[in-house]
Amino acid sequence: MKPATAACSLALAFFSMAPAFSQSVAFTFDDGPQLKAMPRMNPQARNAALLAALEKHHVKAALFVTLGNGADRPEGLALAKAWGDAGHAIGNHTVTHLDLNGKTTTLKQYQDEILACEAVIRTLPGFKPWFRFTFLREGDTPEKRDGIKAFLKTRGMRNAYVSLDTSDWRLDSALAKVLNEHPDADLAPFRAVYLAHLRQRAEAYRNLSRRLFGRDVPQVMLLHHNLINALFLDHAIQLFKSMGWTIIDPETAYRDFVYSLDPQRPSPGQSLLISAARSLGYRPENWERLLDDGDEEIKELKRKGVLSAPAASD
Ligand SMILES: [Zn+2]
């Protein structure tokens, strides 16, 4: 093939692929608003920092409320309302964050918690009939799985799937542990591993969506209402922008047909894309890195000495 023809073919290939390869992501935050005391920032400051980062980048996100973490008290409800007032969506994430796969958890208990959470959050601006499963677990028996699906359908509630799962909660726990022991600890190593973790998961789930669907599915990313996001959300949004991703609102993402799929979920607690892959018997190369709990990043913090317990010098 002559060089000119080759270049022309490449250009054609590029342009024909371009429309299908345009990546977007919606940001969602679970377990909030969180009134628990943390080092460095009080609950109001954490909530304000999350909202300020979203506002700065004109991002509309979703907050999935776990009522018992704060919104059952006036000071917590005020924090949740601030999300609705700012134009973000408000969804349901139970009262006590109970586990539907727990052997002692009954379908009735789980449904009652959904109703109790809804009774409060439906008064807020931005309320959506969206339900985010706790631990992304949808039931350990056919009775629970079928029962909860029927319950959500009857009430007109959407299963607010996650496609881009992260382990921000694991890094947040490590950060809190270090700051509780050393309040002035350097935050830079945590920011570095947090951003590396988001990039790794984002790229891996993008590859998985291409393998499964032949295109870039609008991703719905799971983060939490916690300290690490309050500190670094601005950087996280900048990271996605630098990767060329478009940030969209969750409602737009959920319009994609992928979010109306109902794959078999033989293994609980995972992204919709993982469930879809399992249903098809497909196992990507980097499977382990998608399923771990940020183990590599925790190892990296230990390698840097950030997480070691320096018994000799302390
Ligand atoms: Zn949760």
PDB file of N, CA and C in Angstrom, residues 64-158:
ATOM      1  N   PHE A  64     -26.388   9.839  47.106  1.00  0.00           N
ATOM      2  CA  PHE A  64     -27.248   8.762  47.562  1.00  0.00           C
ATOM      3  C   PHE A  64     -27.216   8.746  49.092  1.00  0.00           C
ATOM      4  N   VAL A  65     -28.366   9.074  49.656  1.00  0.00           N
ATOM      5  CA  VAL A  65     -28.456   9.340  51.095  1.00  0.00           C
ATOM      6  C   VAL A  65     -28.603   8.047  51.896  1.00  0.00           C
ATOM      7  N   THR A  66     -27.713   7.886  52.881  1.00  0.00           N
ATOM      8  CA  THR A  66     -27.887   6.866  53.915  1.00  0.00           C
ATOM      9  C   THR A  66     -28.359   7.626  55.143  1.00  0.00           C
ATOM     10  N   LEU A  67     -29.661   7.508  55.410  1.00  0.00           N
ATOM     11  CA  LEU A  67     -30.324   8.410  56.358  1.00  0.00           C
ATOM     12  C   LEU A  67     -29.640   8.455  57.725  1.00  0.00           C
ATOM     13  N   GLY A  68     -29.248   7.283  58.223  1.00  0.00           N
ATOM     14  CA  GLY A  68     -28.667   7.211  59.566  1.00  0.00           C
ATOM     15  C   GLY A  68     -27.300   7.859  59.695  1.00  0.00           C
ATOM     16  N   ASN A  69     -26.659   8.179  58.557  1.00  0.00           N
ATOM     17  CA  ASN A  69     -25.355   8.847  58.629  1.00  0.00           C
ATOM     18  C   ASN A  69     -25.477  10.328  58.940  1.00  0.00           C
ATOM     19  N   GLY A  70     -26.709  10.861  58.920  1.00  0.00           N
ATOM     20  CA  GLY A  70     -26.835  12.277  59.263  1.00  0.00           C
ATOM     21  C   GLY A  70     -28.147  12.940  58.878  1.00  0.00           C
ATOM     22  N   ALA A  71     -28.752  12.499  57.752  1.00  0.00           N
ATOM     23  CA  ALA A  71     -29.931  13.216  57.256  1.00  0.00           C
ATOM     24  C   ALA A  71     -31.170  12.976  58.110  1.00  0.00           C
ATOM     25  N   ASP A  72     -31.045  12.127  59.129  1.00  0.00           N
ATOM     26  CA  ASP A  72     -32.163  11.940  60.064  1.00  0.00           C
ATOM     27  C   ASP A  72     -32.132  12.994  61.172  1.00  0.00           C
ATOM     28  N   ARG A  73     -31.113  13.876  61.134  1.00  0.00           N
ATOM     29  CA  ARG A  73     -31.036  14.995  62.084  1.00  0.00           C
ATOM     30  C   ARG A  73     -31.045  16.305  61.294  1.00  0.00           C
ATOM     31  N   PRO A  74     -31.561  17.377  61.919  1.00  0.00           N
ATOM     32  CA  PRO A  74     -31.675  18.642  61.162  1.00  0.00           C
ATOM     33  C   PRO A  74     -30.349  19.095  60.550  1.00  0.00           C
ATOM     34  N   GLU A  75     -29.245  18.950  61.290  1.00  0.00           N
ATOM     35  CA  GLU A  75     -27.966  19.435  60.753  1.00  0.00           C
ATOM     36  C   GLU A  75     -27.512  18.610  59.547  1.00  0.00           C
ATOM     37  N   GLY A  76     -27.850  17.326  59.537  1.00  0.00           N
ATOM     38  CA  GLY A  76     -27.497  16.481  58.395  1.00  0.00           C
ATOM     39  C   GLY A  76     -28.432  16.705  57.222  1.00  0.00           C
ATOM     40  N   LEU A  77     -29.717  16.883  57.530  1.00  0.00           N
ATOM     41  CA  LEU A  77     -30.691  17.130  56.466  1.00  0.00           C
ATOM     42  C   LEU A  77     -30.355  18.427  55.729  1.00  0.00           C
ATOM     43  N   ALA A  78     -29.839  19.400  56.477  1.00  0.00           N
ATOM     44  CA  ALA A  78     -29.450  20.673  55.855  1.00  0.00           C
ATOM     45  C   ALA A  78     -28.320  20.441  54.840  1.00  0.00           C
ATOM     46  N   LEU A  79     -27.408  19.525  55.159  1.00  0.00           N
ATOM     47  CA  LEU A  79     -26.310  19.243  54.227  1.00  0.00           C
ATOM     48  C   LEU A  79     -26.842  18.564  52.962  1.00  0.00           C
ATOM     49  N   ALA A  80     -27.774  17.626  53.147  1.00  0.00           N
ATOM     50  CA  ALA A  80     -28.364  16.950  51.984  1.00  0.00           C
ATOM     51  C   ALA A  80     -29.131  17.952  51.118  1.00  0.00           C
ATOM     52  N   LYS A  81     -29.862  18.844  51.793  1.00  0.00           N
ATOM     53  CA  LYS A  81     -30.653  19.842  51.057  1.00  0.00           C
ATOM     54  C   LYS A  81     -29.755  20.744  50.212  1.00  0.00           C
ATOM     55  N   ALA A  82     -28.554  21.020  50.730  1.00  0.00           N
ATOM     56  CA  ALA A  82     -27.626  21.875  49.979  1.00  0.00           C
ATOM     57  C   ALA A  82     -27.287  21.249  48.620  1.00  0.00           C
ATOM     58  N   TRP A  83     -27.238  19.909  48.564  1.00  0.00           N
ATOM     59  CA  TRP A  83     -26.987  19.240  47.284  1.00  0.00           C
ATOM     60  C   TRP A  83     -28.168  19.461  46.332  1.00  0.00           C
ATOM     61  N   GLY A  84     -29.375  19.286  46.842  1.00  0.00           N
ATOM     62  CA  GLY A  84     -30.552  19.496  46.003  1.00  0.00           C
ATOM     63  C   GLY A  84     -30.659  20.945  45.553  1.00  0.00           C
ATOM     64  N   ASP A  85     -30.394  21.865  46.478  1.00  0.00           N
ATOM     65  CA  ASP A  85     -30.458  23.298  46.136  1.00  0.00           C
ATOM     66  C   ASP A  85     -29.451  23.647  45.039  1.00  0.00           C
ATOM     67  N   ALA A  86     -28.326  22.927  45.010  1.00  0.00           N
ATOM     68  CA  ALA A  86     -27.283  23.221  44.016  1.00  0.00           C
ATOM     69  C   ALA A  86     -27.554  22.516  42.682  1.00  0.00           C
ATOM     70  N   GLY A  87     -28.688  21.797  42.597  1.00  0.00           N
ATOM     71  CA  GLY A  87     -29.054  21.185  41.317  1.00  0.00           C
ATOM     72  C   GLY A  87     -28.622  19.741  41.156  1.00  0.00           C
ATOM     73  N   HIS A  88     -28.124  19.130  42.247  1.00  0.00           N
ATOM     74  CA  HIS A  88     -27.724  17.726  42.170  1.00  0.00           C
ATOM     75  C   HIS A  88     -28.921  16.822  42.480  1.00  0.00           C
ATOM     76  N   ALA A  89     -28.821  15.580  41.999  1.00  0.00           N
ATOM     77  CA  ALA A  89     -29.897  14.619  42.231  1.00  0.00           C
ATOM     78  C   ALA A  89     -29.716  13.980  43.607  1.00  0.00           C
ATOM     79  N   ILE A  90     -30.854  13.647  44.226  1.00  0.00           N
ATOM     80  CA  ILE A  90     -30.835  13.010  45.545  1.00  0.00           C
ATOM     81  C   ILE A  90     -31.480  11.635  45.410  1.00  0.00           C
ATOM     82  N   GLY A  91     -30.726  10.595  45.771  1.00  0.00           N
ATOM     83  CA  GLY A  91     -31.246   9.228  45.696  1.00  0.00           C
ATOM     84  C   GLY A  91     -31.208   8.532  47.041  1.00  0.00           C
ATOM     85  N   ASN A  92     -31.661   7.281  47.032  1.00  0.00           N
ATOM     86  CA  ASN A  92     -31.919   6.526  48.263  1.00  0.00           C
ATOM     87  C   ASN A  92     -30.839   5.460  48.470  1.00  0.00           C
ATOM     88  N   HIS A  93     -30.313   5.375  49.681  1.00  0.00           N
ATOM     89  CA  HIS A  93     -29.269   4.376  49.990  1.00  0.00           C
ATOM     90  C   HIS A  93     -29.501   3.829  51.403  1.00  0.00           C
ATOM     91  N   THR A  94     -30.762   3.591  51.733  1.00  0.00           N
ATOM     92  CA  THR A  94     -31.254   2.995  52.993  1.00  0.00           C
ATOM     93  C   THR A  94     -31.057   3.905  54.227  1.00  0.00           C
ATOM     94  N   VAL A  95     -31.317   3.328  55.395  1.00  0.00           N
ATOM     95  CA  VAL A  95     -31.178   4.082  56.647  1.00  0.00           C
ATOM     96  C   VAL A  95     -29.889   3.697  57.365  1.00  0.00           C
ATOM     97  N   THR A  96     -29.668   2.383  57.516  1.00  0.00           N
ATOM     98  CA  THR A  96     -28.499   1.928  58.311  1.00  0.00           C
ATOM     99  C   THR A  96     -27.425   1.271  57.458  1.00  0.00           C
ATOM    100  N   HIS A  97     -27.606   1.311  56.126  1.00  0.00           N
ATOM    101  CA  HIS A  97     -26.633   0.665  55.226  1.00  0.00           C
ATOM    102  C   HIS A  97     -26.534  -0.836  55.517  1.00  0.00           C
ATOM    103  N   LEU A  98     -27.718  -1.431  55.735  1.00  0.00           N
ATOM    104  CA  LEU A  98     -27.737  -2.889  55.971  1.00  0.00           C
ATOM    105  C   LEU A  98     -27.447  -3.617  54.660  1.00  0.00           C
ATOM    106  N   ASP A  99     -27.058  -4.875  54.788  1.00  0.00           N
ATOM    107  CA  ASP A  99     -26.602  -5.664  53.643  1.00  0.00           C
ATOM    108  C   ASP A  99     -27.693  -6.663  53.251  1.00  0.00           C
ATOM    109  N   LEU A 100     -28.253  -6.505  52.051  1.00  0.00           N
ATOM    110  CA  LEU A 100     -29.326  -7.414  51.635  1.00  0.00           C
ATOM    111  C   LEU A 100     -28.831  -8.857  51.539  1.00  0.00           C
ATOM    112  N   ASN A 101     -27.526  -9.026  51.354  1.00  0.00           N
ATOM    113  CA  ASN A 101     -26.976 -10.386  51.309  1.00  0.00           C
ATOM    114  C   ASN A 101     -26.690 -10.947  52.701  1.00  0.00           C
ATOM    115  N   GLY A 102     -26.889 -10.143  53.738  1.00  0.00           N
ATOM    116  CA  GLY A 102     -26.666 -10.626  55.106  1.00  0.00           C
ATOM    117  C   GLY A 102     -27.648 -11.749  55.427  1.00  0.00           C
ATOM    118  N   LYS A 103     -27.148 -12.783  56.067  1.00  0.00           N
ATOM    119  CA  LYS A 103     -27.999 -13.961  56.346  1.00  0.00           C
ATOM    120  C   LYS A 103     -29.202 -13.590  57.212  1.00  0.00           C
ATOM    121  N   THR A 104     -29.012 -12.598  58.094  1.00  0.00           N
ATOM    122  CA  THR A 104     -30.114 -12.246  58.991  1.00  0.00           C
ATOM    123  C   THR A 104     -30.975 -11.099  58.451  1.00  0.00           C
ATOM    124  N   THR A 105     -30.587 -10.530  57.301  1.00  0.00           N
ATOM    125  CA  THR A 105     -31.371  -9.424  56.729  1.00  0.00           C
ATOM    126  C   THR A 105     -32.556  -9.991  55.949  1.00  0.00           C
ATOM    127  N   THR A 106     -33.753  -9.544  56.311  1.00  0.00           N
ATOM    128  CA  THR A 106     -34.934 -10.006  55.576  1.00  0.00           C
ATOM    129  C   THR A 106     -35.299  -8.987  54.497  1.00  0.00           C
ATOM    130  N   LEU A 107     -36.008  -9.471  53.498  1.00  0.00           N
ATOM    131  CA  LEU A 107     -36.485  -8.598  52.424  1.00  0.00           C
ATOM    132  C   LEU A 107     -37.342  -7.474  53.001  1.00  0.00           C
ATOM    133  N   LYS A 108     -38.170  -7.817  53.981  1.00  0.00           N
ATOM    134  CA  LYS A 108     -39.070  -6.830  54.593  1.00  0.00           C
ATOM    135  C   LYS A 108     -38.275  -5.709  55.271  1.00  0.00           C
ATOM    136  N   GLN A 109     -37.222  -6.103  56.022  1.00  0.00           N
ATOM    137  CA  GLN A 109     -36.380  -5.093  56.681  1.00  0.00           C
ATOM    138  C   GLN A 109     -35.792  -4.131  55.651  1.00  0.00           C
ATOM    139  N   TYR A 110     -35.284  -4.709  54.583  1.00  0.00           N
ATOM    140  CA  TYR A 110     -34.615  -3.904  53.552  1.00  0.00           C
ATOM    141  C   TYR A 110     -35.608  -2.941  52.895  1.00  0.00           C
ATOM    142  N   GLN A 111     -36.789  -3.464  52.590  1.00  0.00           N
ATOM    143  CA  GLN A 111     -37.822  -2.614  51.986  1.00  0.00           C
ATOM    144  C   GLN A 111     -38.241  -1.500  52.940  1.00  0.00           C
ATOM    145  N   ASP A 112     -38.373  -1.841  54.229  1.00  0.00           N
ATOM    146  CA  ASP A 112     -38.774  -0.825  55.219  1.00  0.00           C
ATOM    147  C   ASP A 112     -37.750   0.305  55.289  1.00  0.00           C
ATOM    148  N   GLU A 113     -36.469  -0.046  55.155  1.00  0.00           N
ATOM    149  CA  GLU A 113     -35.430   1.000  55.207  1.00  0.00           C
ATOM    150  C   GLU A 113     -35.480   1.887  53.961  1.00  0.00           C
ATOM    151  N   ILE A 114     -35.785   1.279  52.836  1.00  0.00           N
ATOM    152  CA  ILE A 114     -35.920   2.089  51.607  1.00  0.00           C
ATOM    153  C   ILE A 114     -37.075   3.084  51.780  1.00  0.00           C
ATOM    154  N   LEU A 115     -38.178   2.598  52.334  1.00  0.00           N
ATOM    155  CA  LEU A 115     -39.347   3.469  52.524  1.00  0.00           C
ATOM    156  C   LEU A 115     -39.061   4.566  53.548  1.00  0.00           C
ATOM    157  N   ALA A 116     -38.353   4.209  54.620  1.00  0.00           N
ATOM    158  CA  ALA A 116     -38.055   5.203  55.665  1.00  0.00           C
ATOM    159  C   ALA A 116     -37.120   6.287  55.134  1.00  0.00           C
ATOM    160  N   CYS A 117     -36.159   5.889  54.319  1.00  0.00           N
ATOM    161  CA  CYS A 117     -35.251   6.879  53.724  1.00  0.00           C
ATOM    162  C   CYS A 117     -36.036   7.767  52.756  1.00  0.00           C
ATOM    163  N   GLU A 118     -36.882   7.129  51.955  1.00  0.00           N
ATOM    164  CA  GLU A 118     -37.645   7.892  50.960  1.00  0.00           C
ATOM    165  C   GLU A 118     -38.560   8.915  51.622  1.00  0.00           C
ATOM    166  N   ALA A 119     -39.148   8.545  52.759  1.00  0.00           N
ATOM    167  CA  ALA A 119     -40.084   9.457  53.431  1.00  0.00           C
ATOM    168  C   ALA A 119     -39.412  10.784  53.762  1.00  0.00           C
ATOM    169  N   VAL A 120     -38.105  10.748  54.028  1.00  0.00           N
ATOM    170  CA  VAL A 120     -37.378  11.981  54.355  1.00  0.00           C
ATOM    171  C   VAL A 120     -36.868  12.675  53.093  1.00  0.00           C
ATOM    172  N   ILE A 121     -36.210  11.911  52.224  1.00  0.00           N
ATOM    173  CA  ILE A 121     -35.541  12.585  51.097  1.00  0.00           C
ATOM    174  C   ILE A 121     -36.509  13.072  50.021  1.00  0.00           C
ATOM    175  N   ARG A 122     -37.716  12.515  50.002  1.00  0.00           N
ATOM    176  CA  ARG A 122     -38.635  12.972  48.962  1.00  0.00           C
ATOM    177  C   ARG A 122     -39.077  14.419  49.192  1.00  0.00           C
ATOM    178  N   THR A 123     -38.793  14.953  50.367  1.00  0.00           N
ATOM    179  CA  THR A 123     -39.117  16.360  50.643  1.00  0.00           C
ATOM    180  C   THR A 123     -38.037  17.303  50.111  1.00  0.00           C
ATOM    181  N   LEU A 124     -36.920  16.741  49.663  1.00  0.00           N
ATOM    182  CA  LEU A 124     -35.787  17.585  49.265  1.00  0.00           C
ATOM    183  C   LEU A 124     -35.855  17.959  47.788  1.00  0.00           C
ATOM    184  N   PRO A 125     -35.329  19.136  47.440  1.00  0.00           N
ATOM    185  CA  PRO A 125     -35.202  19.460  46.012  1.00  0.00           C
ATOM    186  C   PRO A 125     -34.220  18.465  45.391  1.00  0.00           C
ATOM    187  N   GLY A 126     -34.458  18.105  44.150  1.00  0.00           N
ATOM    188  CA  GLY A 126     -33.538  17.184  43.465  1.00  0.00           C
ATOM    189  C   GLY A 126     -33.871  15.724  43.678  1.00  0.00           C
ATOM    190  N   PHE A 127     -34.917  15.442  44.487  1.00  0.00           N
ATOM    191  CA  PHE A 127     -35.261  14.037  44.766  1.00  0.00           C
ATOM    192  C   PHE A 127     -35.572  13.272  43.482  1.00  0.00           C
ATOM    193  N   LYS A 128     -34.981  12.076  43.375  1.00  0.00           N
ATOM    194  CA  LYS A 128     -35.265  11.167  42.251  1.00  0.00           C
ATOM    195  C   LYS A 128     -35.634   9.806  42.835  1.00  0.00           C
ATOM    196  N   PRO A 129     -36.511   9.082  42.166  1.00  0.00           N
ATOM    197  CA  PRO A 129     -36.840   7.735  42.649  1.00  0.00           C
ATOM    198  C   PRO A 129     -35.758   6.735  42.238  1.00  0.00           C
ATOM    199  N   TRP A 130     -34.551   6.973  42.719  1.00  0.00           N
ATOM    200  CA  TRP A 130     -33.395   6.155  42.371  1.00  0.00           C
ATOM    201  C   TRP A 130     -32.932   5.417  43.617  1.00  0.00           C
ATOM    202  N   PHE A 131     -32.660   4.130  43.452  1.00  0.00           N
ATOM    203  CA  PHE A 131     -32.147   3.363  44.590  1.00  0.00           C
ATOM    204  C   PHE A 131     -30.773   2.783  44.269  1.00  0.00           C
ATOM    205  N   ARG A 132     -29.820   3.039  45.141  1.00  0.00           N
ATOM    206  CA  ARG A 132     -28.469   2.480  45.022  1.00  0.00           C
ATOM    207  C   ARG A 132     -28.332   1.368  46.056  1.00  0.00           C
ATOM    208  N   PHE A 133     -28.141   0.127  45.589  1.00  0.00           N
ATOM    209  CA  PHE A 133     -27.986  -0.998  46.511  1.00  0.00           C
ATOM    210  C   PHE A 133     -26.763  -0.801  47.404  1.00  0.00           C
ATOM    211  N   THR A 134     -26.940  -1.052  48.696  1.00  0.00           N
ATOM    212  CA  THR A 134     -25.812  -0.986  49.628  1.00  0.00           C
ATOM    213  C   THR A 134     -24.838  -2.113  49.301  1.00  0.00           C
ATOM    214  N   PHE A 135     -23.563  -1.808  49.321  1.00  0.00           N
ATOM    215  CA  PHE A 135     -22.486  -2.752  48.958  1.00  0.00           C
ATOM    216  C   PHE A 135     -22.662  -3.269  47.520  1.00  0.00           C
ATOM    217  N   LEU A 136     -23.557  -2.653  46.747  1.00  0.00           N
ATOM    218  CA  LEU A 136     -23.922  -3.114  45.397  1.00  0.00           C
ATOM    219  C   LEU A 136     -24.355  -4.582  45.414  1.00  0.00           C
ATOM    220  N   ARG A 137     -24.975  -5.003  46.508  1.00  0.00           N
ATOM    221  CA  ARG A 137     -25.429  -6.393  46.647  1.00  0.00           C
ATOM    222  C   ARG A 137     -26.950  -6.438  46.541  1.00  0.00           C
ATOM    223  N   GLU A 138     -27.432  -7.325  45.683  1.00  0.00           N
ATOM    224  CA  GLU A 138     -28.858  -7.325  45.349  1.00  0.00           C
ATOM    225  C   GLU A 138     -29.619  -8.520  45.893  1.00  0.00           C
ATOM    226  N   GLY A 139     -29.026  -9.211  46.865  1.00  0.00           N
ATOM    227  CA  GLY A 139     -29.733 -10.322  47.502  1.00  0.00           C
ATOM    228  C   GLY A 139     -29.010 -11.642  47.328  1.00  0.00           C
ATOM    229  N   ASP A 140     -29.000 -12.448  48.396  1.00  0.00           N
ATOM    230  CA  ASP A 140     -28.269 -13.720  48.357  1.00  0.00           C
ATOM    231  C   ASP A 140     -29.175 -14.916  48.088  1.00  0.00           C
ATOM    232  N   THR A 141     -30.475 -14.680  47.940  1.00  0.00           N
ATOM    233  CA  THR A 141     -31.398 -15.776  47.616  1.00  0.00           C
ATOM    234  C   THR A 141     -32.312 -15.312  46.483  1.00  0.00           C
ATOM    235  N   PRO A 142     -32.860 -16.257  45.710  1.00  0.00           N
ATOM    236  CA  PRO A 142     -33.801 -15.865  44.640  1.00  0.00           C
ATOM    237  C   PRO A 142     -34.979 -15.078  45.203  1.00  0.00           C
ATOM    238  N   GLU A 143     -35.435 -15.448  46.402  1.00  0.00           N
ATOM    239  CA  GLU A 143     -36.587 -14.746  46.996  1.00  0.00           C
ATOM    240  C   GLU A 143     -36.253 -13.271  47.204  1.00  0.00           C
ATOM    241  N   LYS A 144     -35.054 -13.003  47.770  1.00  0.00           N
ATOM    242  CA  LYS A 144     -34.675 -11.608  48.013  1.00  0.00           C
ATOM    243  C   LYS A 144     -34.433 -10.878  46.701  1.00  0.00           C
ATOM    244  N   ARG A 145     -33.708 -11.518  45.785  1.00  0.00           N
ATOM    245  CA  ARG A 145     -33.385 -10.859  44.504  1.00  0.00           C
ATOM    246  C   ARG A 145     -34.655 -10.518  43.727  1.00  0.00           C
ATOM    247  N   ASP A 146     -35.544 -11.501  43.595  1.00  0.00           N
ATOM    248  CA  ASP A 146     -36.783 -11.262  42.838  1.00  0.00           C
ATOM    249  C   ASP A 146     -37.699 -10.312  43.600  1.00  0.00           C
ATOM    250  N   GLY A 147     -37.710 -10.476  44.920  1.00  0.00           N
ATOM    251  CA  GLY A 147     -38.588  -9.649  45.752  1.00  0.00           C
ATOM    252  C   GLY A 147     -38.215  -8.176  45.689  1.00  0.00           C
ATOM    253  N   ILE A 148     -36.921  -7.891  45.767  1.00  0.00           N
ATOM    254  CA  ILE A 148     -36.516  -6.482  45.781  1.00  0.00           C
ATOM    255  C   ILE A 148     -36.708  -5.860  44.397  1.00  0.00           C
ATOM    256  N   LYS A 149     -36.474  -6.648  43.348  1.00  0.00           N
ATOM    257  CA  LYS A 149     -36.698  -6.127  41.993  1.00  0.00           C
ATOM    258  C   LYS A 149     -38.170  -5.767  41.798  1.00  0.00           C
ATOM    259  N   ALA A 150     -39.055  -6.668  42.259  1.00  0.00           N
ATOM    260  CA  ALA A 150     -40.496  -6.420  42.112  1.00  0.00           C
ATOM    261  C   ALA A 150     -40.906  -5.194  42.931  1.00  0.00           C
ATOM    262  N   PHE A 151     -40.316  -5.081  44.117  1.00  0.00           N
ATOM    263  CA  PHE A 151     -40.618  -3.945  44.997  1.00  0.00           C
ATOM    264  C   PHE A 151     -40.225  -2.621  44.327  1.00  0.00           C
ATOM    265  N   LEU A 152     -39.019  -2.571  43.784  1.00  0.00           N
ATOM    266  CA  LEU A 152     -38.550  -1.337  43.142  1.00  0.00           C
ATOM    267  C   LEU A 152     -39.420  -1.007  41.924  1.00  0.00           C
ATOM    268  N   LYS A 153     -39.770  -2.040  41.172  1.00  0.00           N
ATOM    269  CA  LYS A 153     -40.584  -1.824  39.970  1.00  0.00           C
ATOM    270  C   LYS A 153     -41.958  -1.284  40.350  1.00  0.00           C
ATOM    271  N   THR A 154     -42.568  -1.893  41.362  1.00  0.00           N
ATOM    272  CA  THR A 154     -43.899  -1.462  41.798  1.00  0.00           C
ATOM    273  C   THR A 154     -43.882   0.002  42.231  1.00  0.00           C
ATOM    274  N   ARG A 155     -42.785   0.402  42.873  1.00  0.00           N
ATOM    275  CA  ARG A 155     -42.703   1.778  43.374  1.00  0.00           C
ATOM    276  C   ARG A 155     -42.136   2.753  42.349  1.00  0.00           C
ATOM    277  N   GLY A 156     -41.874   2.240  41.145  1.00  0.00           N
ATOM    278  CA  GLY A 156     -41.356   3.116  40.089  1.00  0.00           C
ATOM    279  C   GLY A 156     -39.945   3.585  40.354  1.00  0.00           C
ATOM    280  N   MET A 157     -39.161   2.764  41.053  1.00  0.00           N
ATOM    281  CA  MET A 157     -37.795   3.172  41.393  1.00  0.00           C
ATOM    282  C   MET A 157     -36.778   2.513  40.460  1.00  0.00           C
ATOM    283  N   ARG A 158     -35.772   3.310  40.116  1.00  0.00           N
ATOM    284  CA  ARG A 158     -34.692   2.827  39.256  1.00  0.00           C
ATOM    285  C   ARG A 158     -33.589   2.187  40.093  1.00  0.00           C
TER     286      ARG A 158
END
